[in-house]
Structures are given as structure tokens and as C-alpha cells.
Amino acid sequence: MSGPSKYQPTSAVGKWFHERLPIVAFAKDHALDFPTPKNLNYWYTFGGILAVMLVVQIVTGIVLVMHYTPQTDLAFTSVEHIMRDVNYGWMLRYLHMNGASMFFIAVYIHMFRGMYYGSYKAPREVLWMIGVIIYLIMMATAFMGYVLPWGQMSFWGAKVITNLFSAIPFVGDSVTTWLWGGYSVDNPTLNRFFSLHYLLPFVLAGVVILHIWALHVVGNNNPAGVDVKGPGDTVPFHPYYTIKDGFVIVVFFMFYALFVFYGPNYLGDAVNYVPANPLSTPSHIKPEWYYLPFYAILRSIPDKLFGVIAMFSSILILFFLPWLDTSRVRSGRYRPIFKLEFWIFAVVCVALGFIGSKPPEPVYVFWSRILTFYYFAHFIIILPVLGLMETPKPAPNSISDDVLGKSSLMPAE
Ligand code: HEM
């Protein structure tokens, strides 16, 4: 995609090194010179934000581990120790805790951006599917991290979610016992969750490298959804997008700081400041906000096994999105009906999240069923049919035309 390297070592040492390991050329080609469509908007800065947030989570996490004890008798108090005794421990913890939420806000924007501009369509299917794997790893990592403070919601959340596996026919109970490392959520469970919570972010970092690799093979999509036709359609990544991404990262950090310093527990649950007690069930068990739409889907179905299947399917269906959307036009910008339906779908997801936060009262159960139906209909019925029926609007012939505001009468490819 980026063509032959423009890197020429200037010193004798540089040349000697380049002939043995061309890493400087690689970094220059992929981080500085990479040809990037010149019409990318601010929605395209969230990949960069995500990469930075992953680093923030790993760095704050490693320092937290220096003071945390993964043992049921000590976990809760070790977190209190971090908050009260460790120098800036409160800040580290709040950065990590709210960092998880910021990570999910960014990933949801990043995913919906991809859905709007059809970034999952050929030739970016693998890039998209690697993204779905990243999302699954993020969910698992955050779930296990939430158990570590060993508060009431940590314990009961772990219990409810791991119990879901008991719905698997025949082997369900054995699987759950295996996950727990015993006959209930206890010390072995906390230990293995701690171990995996430490490991998975590094796996995530590896998969992110594959994600960027796949991106650099096919190149970025762009808001017009038309292919790069020549050098006139692109600009080098540096300085154009390093500056744009850098600016947005600063703004995003201001938003993040607002939570860390002014409302550190706003996105959390007060019940998790009560130490875990296996003998006292909280009146209302609910997961962190970023899982709520899926929790609503789970509870919308009266049968436990089918509820679990629906919940996992609601995420796994994303793998098939590149083939479910039959439209020839990539960007939603030129698809008038899709555009409207996209926003309905976004509202449905938010509404499912709202319902997931509510107790399972009849009115919420009723709406969760309708919304769950719509969620699946979006993928299985609406996208395939709409792609065949909709008449797209004229799209620009090239990225340069898009920047100049010109559009052809030809539908986009
Ligand atoms: C740790 C999480 C992630 C990181 C660090 C990351 C990083 C990036 C970066 C740097 C880009 C290029 C800049 C941009 O388009 O914003 C990108 C593009 C993309 N990502 Fe991700 N990503 C992550 C998660 C995901 C997820 C969960 C999905 C989908 C399920 C996804 C799908 C895509 C797609 C389709 C593109 C190409 C977009 C286009 O060119 O229009 N990514 N990602």
C-alpha cells in the first residue's frame, strides 16, 4: 500500500543497522509517511485514542498491582490501602477505573463510525473481524478486572455471569465448577481472574498490532467510502494526522479528567464499596454500563439457555456484518434510508442499555423484547434487504472531489 520505502540512512552506522534490521524504515513508512486519505474527519481519530487508552490502562494497572493483594481476605482492604495510603494511589485507581469506561466510550464510537461508513465492507472484512476479537477481549478483561476489588457487586456480578455457563446442556455445571476452580466464586476464582486480567491486555496489544497491520495492508476507508485513486487523494500520516489525533487526544483527556477528578464514582456502583459477602445478595445486581445492552438482551428471553445464546449471538453476529450488508455503496452518507435506520439502531442500543440498568419489571421486560427483536432484525433482515432495495445518492468520483464538494451522477462503487 505504502510503496517502496523512502528511508535512506544518512550515516554509516545507520546504513549498517538498516541492512541488518530495517526497523527505522518500517517505522517511518508506517507511522510517518503512510499515505492516508485526505478527507478523514474527527470520527477517524478514535483508533488513535484507543491505542493511547490501552497504554494508560496497562501502565496504571501495573502500578496498581504493586499494591494490590489477590486474596479474598485482603483484596478489598488492599484497594482501600491504595486509595488512602499509597502516594497518589487514589489517582491511579480512579484513572484505571474510569479509564476502562473511557476505553469503552471510545470503542463504541469507533465501531459505530465503522458501521456508518461501511468500513467493514470489502476489502476490510478481516480488519473488522480482528476488531470484533479485540472487543471480545476487552469485555472479558474488564469483567475480570471488576471482580478484583472484591466488593459486593464484584462478587455477585461474577456469580451471575459465571452461572450463565451452567445453562449449557449436559456439561454446564462442570464448566462452571471448572471456571470457579471450586464449588463457588471464591479465592481460586479471584486468583485466576487476577492472573487473566493481567495477561489479557498484553494479548490485546498483540491483536491491536494485527489490527493496524490489516489496516496498513488495505489502507483507511474514508467518509466518502470511495477508494484511493492516486497520490492526489492522500496526505502523509505525519504531520497531518499526528497533529489532528494529538489534538483530539488532549480534548479526550480533558473529558477523562472530568470524571477522574470531579466524578470518579459517577459511572460506578456505590454497592461495590461494601466488601463482598456471599451470604447477602444485593437487591439489584447489574453490570457496568458498557455491558448493559447485552444484559438487557439476556434478560429479555424467559429461558436461561436461550437468553445466554441470544446474548452471545448479539455480539458474535458482528463477525458476519461484512456479508449481511448487501449494499454496493460503502458509505452511509450516500444511503438515505440506511442513514435513518442507522440512527434508529443506535437509539435501540442505547435504549437496551437503559433497560439493562433497570430491575426486570414487566414494562421493561416488554420493551426489552421489542428492542431485542429490532436489534437482530437490523442485522438479519433490514441490512440485507435494504442493500438490495435502496437507491443510493450520487457519490463523489474521488476523494479529491469529495474534498472539493463535487459529486458525480454515478452511484459510488
Ligand atoms: C483497542 C482497541 C482498538 C484499537 C487500538 C484500534 C485501533 C485502530 C486504528 C488506529 C485505526 C485507524 C484509525 C481510525 O480509523 O480510527 C483503526 C481502524 C479501524 N478499526 Fe479499530 N481499533 C480498536 C478496536 C476496534 C474494534 C472493536 C473494531 C470493530 C469491531 C474496530 C474496527 C476498525 C475498522 C473497521 C477500522 C477501519 C476504519 C476505516 O478505515 O474506515 N477497531 N482501528
Tab-separated table of C-alpha atoms and ligand atoms in Angstrom, residues 43-48 50-51 103 107 110-111 113 119 124 127-128 131-132 134-135 138 208 211-212 215 220-222, ligand 1:
chain	number	residue	atom	x	y	z
A	43	TRP	CA	-14.523	10.258	13.857
A	44	TYR	CA	-11.304	8.805	12.464
A	45	THR	CA	-9.299	9.882	15.497
A	46	PHE	CA	-10.792	7.286	17.843
A	47	GLY	CA	-8.455	4.466	16.758
A	48	GLY	CA	-5.550	6.584	17.965
A	50	LEU	CA	-7.960	3.695	21.768
A	51	ALA	CA	-4.272	2.913	21.313
A	103	PHE	CA	-11.903	2.887	26.613
A	107	VAL	CA	-14.535	1.738	21.226
A	110	HIS	CA	-15.033	3.651	16.780
A	111	MET	CA	-17.351	0.725	15.997
A	113	ARG	CA	-18.142	5.016	12.926
A	119	SER	CA	-15.622	0.258	6.898
A	124	ARG	CA	-11.650	-4.549	5.114
A	127	LEU	CA	-9.670	-5.723	9.722
A	128	TRP	CA	-13.245	-5.542	11.032
A	131	GLY	CA	-11.769	-5.528	15.697
A	132	VAL	CA	-14.583	-7.793	16.921
A	134	ILE	CA	-10.462	-7.017	20.222
A	135	TYR	CA	-13.911	-6.066	21.515
A	138	MET	CA	-11.892	-6.031	26.089
A	208	VAL	CA	-4.136	-4.464	18.066
A	211	HIS	CA	-5.462	-4.787	13.503
A	212	ILE	CA	-3.114	-1.998	12.427
A	215	LEU	CA	-5.335	-1.602	8.199
A	220	ASN	CA	-8.031	3.500	5.513
A	221	ASN	CA	-11.572	3.785	4.333
A	222	ASN	CA	-12.879	7.375	4.478
B	1	HEM	C1	-8.078	-1.467	21.491
B	1	HEM	C2	-8.978	-1.309	20.572
B	1	HEM	C3	-8.731	-0.760	19.185
B	1	HEM	C4	-7.674	-0.029	18.721
B	1	HEM	C5	-6.430	0.445	19.478
B	1	HEM	C6	-7.951	0.257	17.326
B	1	HEM	C7	-7.122	0.995	16.501
B	1	HEM	C8	-7.456	1.429	15.242
B	1	HEM	C9	-6.760	2.444	14.497
B	1	HEM	C10	-5.542	3.219	14.993
B	1	HEM	C11	-7.406	2.602	13.324
B	1	HEM	C12	-7.094	3.643	12.229
B	1	HEM	C13	-7.666	4.991	12.673
B	1	HEM	C14	-9.163	5.026	12.715
B	1	HEM	O1	-9.803	4.627	11.732
B	1	HEM	O2	-9.719	5.427	13.768
B	1	HEM	C15	-8.490	1.657	13.279
B	1	HEM	C16	-9.361	1.468	12.226
B	1	HEM	C17	-10.403	0.563	12.207
B	1	HEM	N1	-10.859	-0.184	13.268
B	1	HEM	FE1	-10.014	-0.279	15.094
B	1	HEM	N2	-9.148	-0.315	16.962
B	1	HEM	C18	-9.664	-0.943	18.074
B	1	HEM	C19	-10.863	-1.619	18.145
B	1	HEM	C20	-11.702	-1.871	17.078
B	1	HEM	C21	-12.947	-2.581	17.132
B	1	HEM	C22	-13.529	-3.168	18.413
B	1	HEM	C23	-13.448	-2.618	15.861
B	1	HEM	C24	-14.721	-3.256	15.356
B	1	HEM	C25	-15.410	-4.145	15.942
B	1	HEM	C26	-12.547	-1.924	15.003
B	1	HEM	C27	-12.699	-1.756	13.643
B	1	HEM	C28	-11.931	-0.919	12.849
B	1	HEM	C29	-12.147	-0.667	11.443
B	1	HEM	C30	-13.245	-1.303	10.556
B	1	HEM	C31	-11.197	0.262	11.043
B	1	HEM	C32	-11.028	0.874	9.643
B	1	HEM	C33	-11.834	2.125	9.626
B	1	HEM	C34	-11.775	2.858	8.346
B	1	HEM	O3	-10.709	2.906	7.710
B	1	HEM	O4	-12.838	3.413	7.972
B	1	HEM	N3	-11.497	-1.461	15.767
B	1	HEM	N4	-8.504	0.969	14.463
